[in-house]
Short mmCIF file of C-alpha atoms and ligand atoms in Angstrom, two decimals:
data_model
loop_
_atom_site.label_atom_id
_atom_site.label_comp_id
_atom_site.label_asym_id
_atom_site.label_seq_id
_atom_site.Cartn_x
_atom_site.Cartn_y
_atom_site.Cartn_z
CA ARG R 23 -52.34 -31.17 -18.97
CA ALA R 24 -53.67 -29.08 -22.23
CA PHE R 25 -51.20 -26.51 -21.34
CA LEU R 26 -48.16 -28.61 -21.23
CA TYR R 27 -49.07 -30.69 -24.23
CA ARG R 28 -49.03 -27.64 -26.35
CA LEU R 29 -45.67 -26.85 -25.10
CA TRP R 30 -44.03 -30.08 -26.31
CA LYS R 31 -45.46 -29.33 -29.95
CA GLY R 32 -44.62 -24.75 -28.82
CA ASN R 33 -47.75 -23.95 -29.14
CA VAL R 34 -49.13 -21.88 -26.66
CA SER R 35 -48.92 -18.46 -25.87
CA SER R 36 -48.72 -15.27 -22.18
CA LYS R 37 -52.22 -16.00 -22.62
CA MET R 38 -53.12 -18.91 -21.38
CA LEU R 39 -51.22 -18.81 -18.52
CA ASN R 40 -53.38 -18.06 -15.17
CA PRO R 41 -54.70 -15.19 -14.60
CA ARG R 42 -51.63 -14.01 -11.32
CA LEU R 43 -48.79 -14.99 -13.70
CA GLN R 44 -49.89 -12.89 -17.08
CA LYS R 45 -51.08 -9.56 -14.20
CA ALA R 46 -47.32 -10.33 -13.18
CA MET R 47 -45.56 -10.05 -16.60
CA LYS R 48 -47.24 -7.11 -17.37
CA ASP R 49 -46.39 -5.33 -14.37
CA TYR R 50 -42.48 -5.97 -15.61
CA LEU R 51 -43.62 -4.97 -18.73
CA THR R 52 -44.95 -1.50 -17.49
CA ALA R 53 -41.46 -1.42 -14.43
CA ASN R 54 -38.96 -2.27 -17.01
CA LYS R 55 -36.92 -1.94 -14.46
CA HIS R 56 -33.51 -1.98 -16.64
CA GLY R 57 -34.91 0.43 -18.34
CA VAL R 58 -35.08 -1.70 -22.10
CA ARG R 59 -35.33 -0.53 -25.40
CA PHE R 60 -35.14 -3.32 -27.55
CA ARG R 61 -34.24 -2.76 -31.43
CA GLY R 62 -33.38 -4.95 -33.13
CA LYS R 63 -36.00 -6.43 -35.84
CA ARG R 64 -37.96 -10.02 -34.95
CA GLU R 65 -37.75 -12.83 -36.91
CA ALA R 66 -40.67 -14.43 -38.01
CA GLY R 67 -40.26 -17.98 -38.00
CA LEU R 68 -36.83 -19.18 -38.22
CA SER R 69 -36.69 -22.79 -39.46
CA ARG R 70 -34.12 -24.98 -36.57
CA ALA R 71 -31.07 -25.00 -39.45
CA GLN R 72 -31.55 -20.72 -39.10
CA LEU R 73 -31.82 -20.71 -35.63
CA LEU R 74 -28.91 -22.89 -34.45
CA CYS R 75 -27.18 -20.27 -37.81
CA GLN R 76 -28.04 -17.66 -35.90
CA LEU R 77 -27.06 -18.49 -32.20
CA ARG R 78 -23.73 -20.24 -33.28
CA SER R 79 -22.30 -16.71 -35.33
CA ARG R 80 -23.73 -14.12 -32.50
CA VAL R 81 -23.15 -15.59 -28.74
CA ARG R 82 -19.91 -15.38 -27.40
CA VAL R 83 -19.85 -16.09 -24.07
CA ARG R 84 -18.15 -13.26 -22.28
CA THR R 85 -16.91 -12.61 -18.76
CA LEU R 86 -15.54 -10.03 -17.12
CA ASP R 87 -11.43 -10.09 -17.99
CA GLY R 88 -10.78 -6.39 -15.98
CA THR R 89 -9.85 -4.22 -18.85
CA GLU R 90 -12.37 -2.08 -18.92
CA ALA R 91 -13.44 0.86 -15.93
CA PRO R 92 -13.34 0.15 -13.29
CA PHE R 93 -13.05 -3.07 -13.19
CA SER R 94 -9.73 -2.15 -14.99
CA ALA R 95 -8.71 0.68 -12.56
CA LEU R 96 -9.47 -1.32 -9.50
CA GLY R 97 -6.32 -4.21 -10.89
CA TRP R 98 -9.32 -7.12 -11.35
CA ARG R 99 -6.61 -7.68 -14.97
CA ARG R 100 -5.18 -9.52 -12.66
CA LEU R 101 -7.66 -10.67 -10.26
CA VAL R 102 -9.75 -12.70 -12.47
CA PRO R 103 -8.54 -15.78 -13.63
CA ALA R 104 -5.69 -16.73 -16.45
CA VAL R 105 -7.70 -18.82 -18.54
CA PRO R 106 -10.83 -17.19 -19.49
CA LEU R 107 -13.80 -19.56 -19.47
CA SER R 108 -14.63 -20.46 -23.68
CA GLN R 109 -10.49 -21.33 -23.36
CA LEU R 110 -11.42 -23.94 -20.13
CA HIS R 111 -11.85 -27.07 -22.28
CA PRO R 112 -10.03 -25.41 -25.84
CA ARG R 113 -10.75 -28.72 -27.75
CA GLY R 114 -14.37 -28.66 -26.80
CA LEU R 115 -16.31 -31.23 -23.89
CA ARG R 116 -17.74 -33.83 -25.99
CA SER R 117 -21.58 -34.22 -24.88
CA CYS R 118 -22.71 -32.33 -21.70
CA ALA R 119 -25.60 -32.61 -19.16
CA VAL R 120 -27.59 -29.00 -17.80
CA VAL R 121 -29.66 -30.12 -14.82
CA MET R 122 -32.02 -27.86 -14.60
CA SER R 123 -33.48 -27.65 -10.13
CA ALA R 124 -38.37 -28.12 -11.74
CA GLY R 125 -39.18 -30.38 -8.66
CA ALA R 126 -40.78 -32.83 -11.86
CA ILE R 127 -36.74 -33.72 -11.38
CA LEU R 128 -37.96 -36.34 -8.32
CA ASN R 129 -38.91 -39.69 -9.12
CA SER R 130 -37.33 -39.50 -12.62
CA SER R 131 -34.41 -41.90 -12.41
CA LEU R 132 -32.45 -39.50 -14.41
CA GLY R 133 -29.30 -39.72 -12.26
CA GLU R 134 -27.53 -42.79 -14.15
CA GLU R 135 -28.05 -41.33 -16.68
CA ILE R 136 -26.86 -37.19 -16.59
CA ASP R 137 -23.47 -38.89 -14.63
CA SER R 138 -22.88 -40.33 -17.90
CA HIS R 139 -22.25 -37.25 -19.88
CA ASP R 140 -18.53 -35.69 -19.72
CA ALA R 141 -19.35 -32.51 -18.50
CA VAL R 142 -22.29 -31.39 -15.48
CA LEU R 143 -24.02 -28.13 -15.67
CA ARG R 144 -26.47 -27.61 -12.27
CA PHE R 145 -27.86 -24.53 -10.76
CA ASN R 146 -27.41 -21.71 -7.52
CA SER R 147 -28.03 -24.37 -4.43
CA ALA R 148 -29.27 -27.31 -5.95
CA PRO R 149 -27.70 -30.34 -3.99
CA THR R 150 -26.52 -33.68 -5.50
CA ARG R 151 -26.43 -34.74 -1.15
CA GLY R 152 -29.80 -37.57 -0.71
CA TYR R 153 -31.12 -36.55 -4.94
CA GLU R 154 -28.11 -39.13 -6.37
CA LYS R 155 -30.82 -41.31 -8.70
CA ASP R 156 -32.84 -38.55 -9.79
CA VAL R 157 -30.21 -35.76 -10.91
CA GLY R 158 -26.71 -38.51 -10.88
CA ASN R 159 -23.71 -36.18 -8.57
CA LYS R 160 -21.11 -35.26 -10.41
CA THR R 161 -20.85 -31.63 -11.16
CA THR R 162 -18.26 -29.60 -13.33
CA MET R 163 -20.59 -26.16 -13.10
CA ARG R 164 -22.58 -24.22 -11.30
CA ILE R 165 -23.90 -20.98 -11.87
CA ILE R 166 -24.70 -18.17 -9.47
CA ASN R 167 -26.90 -15.49 -9.43
CA SER R 168 -25.95 -12.87 -7.25
CA GLN R 169 -28.26 -13.64 -3.73
CA ILE R 170 -26.23 -17.31 -3.43
CA LEU R 171 -23.06 -15.19 -3.18
CA THR R 172 -24.45 -12.60 -0.75
CA ASN R 173 -27.65 -13.99 1.37
CA PRO R 174 -25.54 -15.78 4.52
CA SER R 175 -27.92 -18.75 4.29
CA HIS R 176 -26.43 -20.22 1.08
CA HIS R 177 -22.83 -19.81 3.24
CA PHE R 178 -21.33 -19.74 -0.30
CA ILE R 179 -17.70 -19.45 1.93
CA ASP R 180 -18.01 -22.34 3.24
CA SER R 181 -20.81 -24.65 1.95
CA SER R 182 -18.91 -28.65 -0.57
CA LEU R 183 -21.79 -27.19 -2.82
CA TYR R 184 -19.50 -24.05 -4.67
CA LYS R 185 -15.93 -26.66 -3.55
CA ASP R 186 -14.49 -28.18 -6.45
CA VAL R 187 -16.13 -27.40 -9.88
CA ILE R 188 -16.36 -23.81 -11.90
CA LEU R 189 -18.41 -20.89 -10.84
CA VAL R 190 -19.92 -18.25 -13.15
CA ALA R 191 -21.21 -15.82 -10.61
CA TRP R 192 -23.91 -12.91 -12.95
CA ASP R 193 -26.16 -10.20 -11.71
CA PRO R 194 -28.79 -8.48 -14.06
CA ALA R 195 -27.06 -4.95 -14.88
CA PRO R 196 -28.92 -1.89 -17.20
CA TYR R 197 -29.57 -3.34 -20.42
CA SER R 198 -27.20 -0.03 -21.44
CA ALA R 199 -24.38 -2.21 -20.24
CA ASN R 200 -22.47 0.75 -18.15
CA LEU R 201 -20.00 -1.05 -16.13
CA ASN R 202 -19.85 1.90 -13.72
CA LEU R 203 -23.23 1.63 -13.56
CA TRP R 204 -23.47 -1.03 -12.67
CA TYR R 205 -20.69 -1.42 -9.89
CA LYS R 206 -21.92 1.13 -8.06
CA LYS R 207 -26.08 0.19 -8.04
CA PRO R 208 -25.76 -4.00 -8.90
CA ASP R 209 -28.99 -5.91 -8.09
CA TYR R 210 -26.60 -7.87 -5.34
CA ASN R 211 -23.24 -7.24 -4.08
CA LEU R 212 -21.40 -9.43 -5.69
CA PHE R 213 -18.09 -7.63 -6.46
CA THR R 214 -16.93 -7.39 -2.71
CA PRO R 215 -17.37 -11.05 -1.91
CA TYR R 216 -15.47 -12.55 -4.98
CA ILE R 217 -12.69 -10.25 -4.68
CA GLN R 218 -12.83 -12.21 -1.39
CA HIS R 219 -12.86 -15.67 -2.81
CA ARG R 220 -10.47 -15.37 -5.45
CA GLN R 221 -8.09 -14.08 -2.78
CA ARG R 222 -9.58 -17.06 -1.16
CA ASN R 223 -9.47 -19.71 -3.62
CA PRO R 224 -6.97 -18.17 -7.13
CA ASN R 225 -7.03 -22.14 -8.39
CA GLN R 226 -10.56 -22.22 -8.29
CA PRO R 227 -12.39 -21.03 -11.97
CA PHE R 228 -14.41 -18.17 -10.76
CA TYR R 229 -15.53 -16.12 -13.35
CA ILE R 230 -18.33 -13.10 -13.65
CA LEU R 231 -20.45 -13.17 -16.53
CA HIS R 232 -20.66 -9.44 -18.83
CA PRO R 233 -23.76 -7.87 -18.76
CA LYS R 234 -23.35 -7.24 -22.61
CA PHE R 235 -23.34 -11.47 -22.39
CA ILE R 236 -26.83 -12.05 -20.77
CA TRP R 237 -28.31 -8.64 -22.56
CA GLN R 238 -27.35 -10.47 -26.20
CA LEU R 239 -29.70 -13.56 -24.64
CA TRP R 240 -32.36 -11.40 -24.70
CA ASP R 241 -31.75 -9.24 -27.23
CA ILE R 242 -32.30 -13.36 -29.44
CA ILE R 243 -35.24 -14.04 -27.44
CA GLN R 244 -37.11 -11.37 -28.29
CA GLU R 245 -36.12 -10.94 -31.79
CA ASN R 246 -37.81 -14.84 -32.20
CA THR R 247 -40.49 -13.55 -30.03
CA LYS R 248 -43.85 -11.87 -31.84
CA GLU R 249 -45.17 -11.14 -27.91
CA LYS R 250 -43.29 -8.88 -25.90
CA ILE R 251 -40.71 -10.54 -22.97
CA GLN R 252 -40.83 -9.19 -19.82
CA PRO R 253 -37.83 -7.06 -20.29
CA ASN R 254 -35.41 -9.04 -17.11
CA PRO R 255 -32.63 -11.31 -18.14
CA PRO R 256 -32.62 -14.52 -19.10
CA SER R 257 -33.21 -17.07 -16.60
CA SER R 258 -29.42 -19.31 -14.78
CA GLY R 259 -31.05 -22.26 -17.04
CA PHE R 260 -30.96 -20.05 -20.46
CA ILE R 261 -27.97 -19.11 -19.46
CA GLY R 262 -26.32 -21.78 -19.55
CA ILE R 263 -27.80 -23.89 -22.03
CA LEU R 264 -25.86 -20.91 -23.86
CA ILE R 265 -22.90 -21.09 -22.31
CA MET R 266 -22.58 -25.63 -22.62
CA MET R 267 -23.42 -24.61 -26.07
CA SER R 268 -20.90 -22.83 -27.38
CA MET R 269 -18.29 -25.79 -25.08
CA CYS R 270 -19.71 -28.72 -25.69
CA ARG R 271 -20.18 -30.59 -28.89
CA GLU R 272 -24.57 -32.49 -27.65
CA VAL R 273 -26.02 -30.84 -25.31
CA HIS R 274 -28.16 -33.08 -22.64
CA VAL R 275 -30.99 -30.41 -20.72
CA TYR R 276 -32.84 -32.28 -18.38
CA GLU R 277 -36.49 -30.94 -16.65
CA TYR R 278 -36.75 -27.32 -18.54
CA ILE R 279 -39.15 -28.12 -21.01
CA PRO R 280 -41.97 -30.17 -17.85
CA SER R 281 -41.67 -33.53 -18.50
CA VAL R 282 -45.00 -35.90 -17.72
CA ARG R 283 -44.20 -35.51 -14.30
CA GLN R 284 -44.81 -31.50 -14.54
CA THR R 285 -45.26 -30.45 -11.32
CA GLU R 286 -46.04 -26.71 -9.34
CA LEU R 287 -42.59 -28.06 -7.34
CA CYS R 288 -40.37 -25.60 -7.35
CA HIS R 289 -37.84 -26.44 -6.48
CA TYR R 290 -36.34 -30.64 -6.35
CA HIS R 291 -35.03 -30.25 -2.91
CA GLU R 292 -37.48 -27.31 -1.40
CA LEU R 293 -40.94 -27.62 -0.49
CA TYR R 294 -41.93 -24.94 -1.89
CA TYR R 295 -44.97 -24.42 -5.00
CA ASP R 296 -45.05 -21.28 -7.45
CA ALA R 297 -45.99 -22.14 -10.94
CA ALA R 298 -44.20 -19.12 -11.92
CA CYS R 299 -40.57 -20.95 -11.14
CA THR R 300 -41.93 -23.26 -14.18
CA LEU R 301 -43.50 -20.34 -16.59
CA GLY R 302 -41.64 -17.43 -15.18
CA ALA R 303 -42.24 -14.70 -13.95
CA TYR R 304 -39.50 -12.57 -13.45
CA HIS R 305 -37.80 -13.68 -16.40
CA PRO R 306 -38.79 -14.62 -19.96
CA LEU R 307 -38.31 -18.14 -19.29
CA LEU R 308 -41.73 -18.56 -21.57
CA TYR R 309 -39.87 -17.86 -23.93
CA GLU R 310 -37.05 -18.85 -23.83
CA LYS R 311 -38.29 -22.72 -23.45
CA LEU R 312 -40.79 -22.10 -26.47
CA LEU R 313 -37.02 -21.08 -28.92
CA VAL R 314 -34.65 -24.12 -26.86
CA GLN R 315 -38.26 -26.27 -27.89
CA ARG R 316 -37.70 -25.31 -31.14
CA LEU R 317 -34.20 -26.04 -31.53
CA ASN R 318 -34.51 -29.85 -30.22
CA THR R 319 -33.09 -32.74 -31.99
CA GLY R 320 -33.79 -35.24 -28.97
CA THR R 321 -37.48 -37.22 -29.91
CA GLN R 322 -40.33 -36.60 -27.93
CA GLY R 323 -40.27 -39.48 -26.72
CA ASP R 324 -37.60 -37.87 -24.44
CA LEU R 325 -39.36 -34.80 -24.50
CA HIS R 326 -42.61 -36.34 -22.78
CA ARG R 327 -40.95 -39.07 -19.86
CA LYS R 328 -37.06 -37.46 -19.28
CA GLY R 329 -38.05 -34.11 -20.27
CA LYS R 330 -34.95 -33.98 -22.32
CA VAL R 331 -34.39 -31.48 -24.87
CA VAL R 332 -30.75 -32.43 -27.30
CA LEU R 333 -28.79 -29.68 -28.64
CA PRO R 334 -26.22 -29.94 -31.16
CA GLY R 335 -22.95 -27.32 -29.73
CA PHE R 336 -22.33 -24.79 -31.56
CA GLN R 337 -18.62 -26.42 -33.00
CA ALA R 338 -21.16 -29.33 -34.16
CA VAL R 339 -23.38 -26.69 -36.04
CA HIS R 340 -22.54 -25.87 -39.76
CA CYS R 341 -24.29 -22.49 -41.63
O1 C5P M 6 -34.47 -21.18 -10.10
P1 C5P M 6 -32.78 -21.64 -9.98
O2 C5P M 6 -32.53 -20.23 -11.33
O3 C5P M 6 -32.45 -21.83 -9.04
O4 C5P M 6 -33.14 -22.69 -10.88
C1 C5P M 6 -32.53 -22.88 -12.30
C2 C5P M 6 -32.77 -23.11 -13.54
O5 C5P M 6 -32.99 -23.85 -13.86
C3 C5P M 6 -33.56 -22.08 -13.47
O6 C5P M 6 -33.01 -20.76 -14.33
C4 C5P M 6 -34.65 -22.47 -14.93
O7 C5P M 6 -34.79 -21.61 -16.51
C5 C5P M 6 -34.92 -23.40 -14.74
N1 C5P M 6 -35.89 -23.93 -14.03
C6 C5P M 6 -37.22 -24.11 -14.45
N2 C5P M 6 -38.10 -24.68 -13.30
C7 C5P M 6 -38.33 -24.85 -12.09
C8 C5P M 6 -36.90 -24.37 -11.82
C9 C5P M 6 -36.17 -23.81 -12.60
O8 C5P M 6 -37.35 -24.98 -15.80
N3 C5P M 6 -39.13 -25.44 -11.59
#
């Protein structure tokens, strides 16, 4: 529990993690499989207001629009949705919920509160059916990683999880964000199922995040962290929080910073235990969470009891 108390106060370092997680983090640093070369500078202890202004001025949600090689020559201009993600709600949504898939959300009874928001973001294969009391049943948008599109066990084509929602997919690309290299050698080939899905469901908004957007978020986390963070993309959760901050006036994030219900149960919908799901091994998850903790405008009570962080959307940030 001591670790949890320190996390709520933003006062933790990777040295406090168990040796197995520390070893995994070190191995990812050594491997640097995406060829990360950090050229930014470290920002020492920006205030919440300064951090929010930095995010507002730099974070631009970007998706593949088919204008760049190799996608331009492959006809992607006509394949991607005519309306860009950033224009789907041009006047902005008022209040949005980001629902993390952590086991800690079980027995939270947060469902009703979550559904009261104007839009609800969920991740990957996280279900609502059977878990309504704790996670609600409204889904506006789903962020999915490339494994969801490519692993047959997820039934991407016919599962109802991926219908009637805005879909946003992503795949780890090289840090150089060289689209030709990425297209030839994605982590999981999401391009083929994306094309197929767009052709069959032209009216469903479905986007692929631009690698430049993902690595821009990584740069911002590293700039604002003293320790060297894992040279791998941020988690879907962090990506989702920043997408919602650019689309909503207020963002309520559930069970990202764990509540008193903290558990090693990885997901609320799966019997699998691993502390890495909450604290990170591949993703720089611990550092993402420390950054989000610094941005929290909600109460300590809501953080402890609900695992809830409240963030202003960029439209509500005045610099
Ligand atoms: O595991 P998955 O990526 O589908 O979960 C969605 C997001 O929820 C993660 O990217 C992570 O940000 C967050 N999460 C968490 N703690 C967990 C499980 C997920 O913070 N135990």
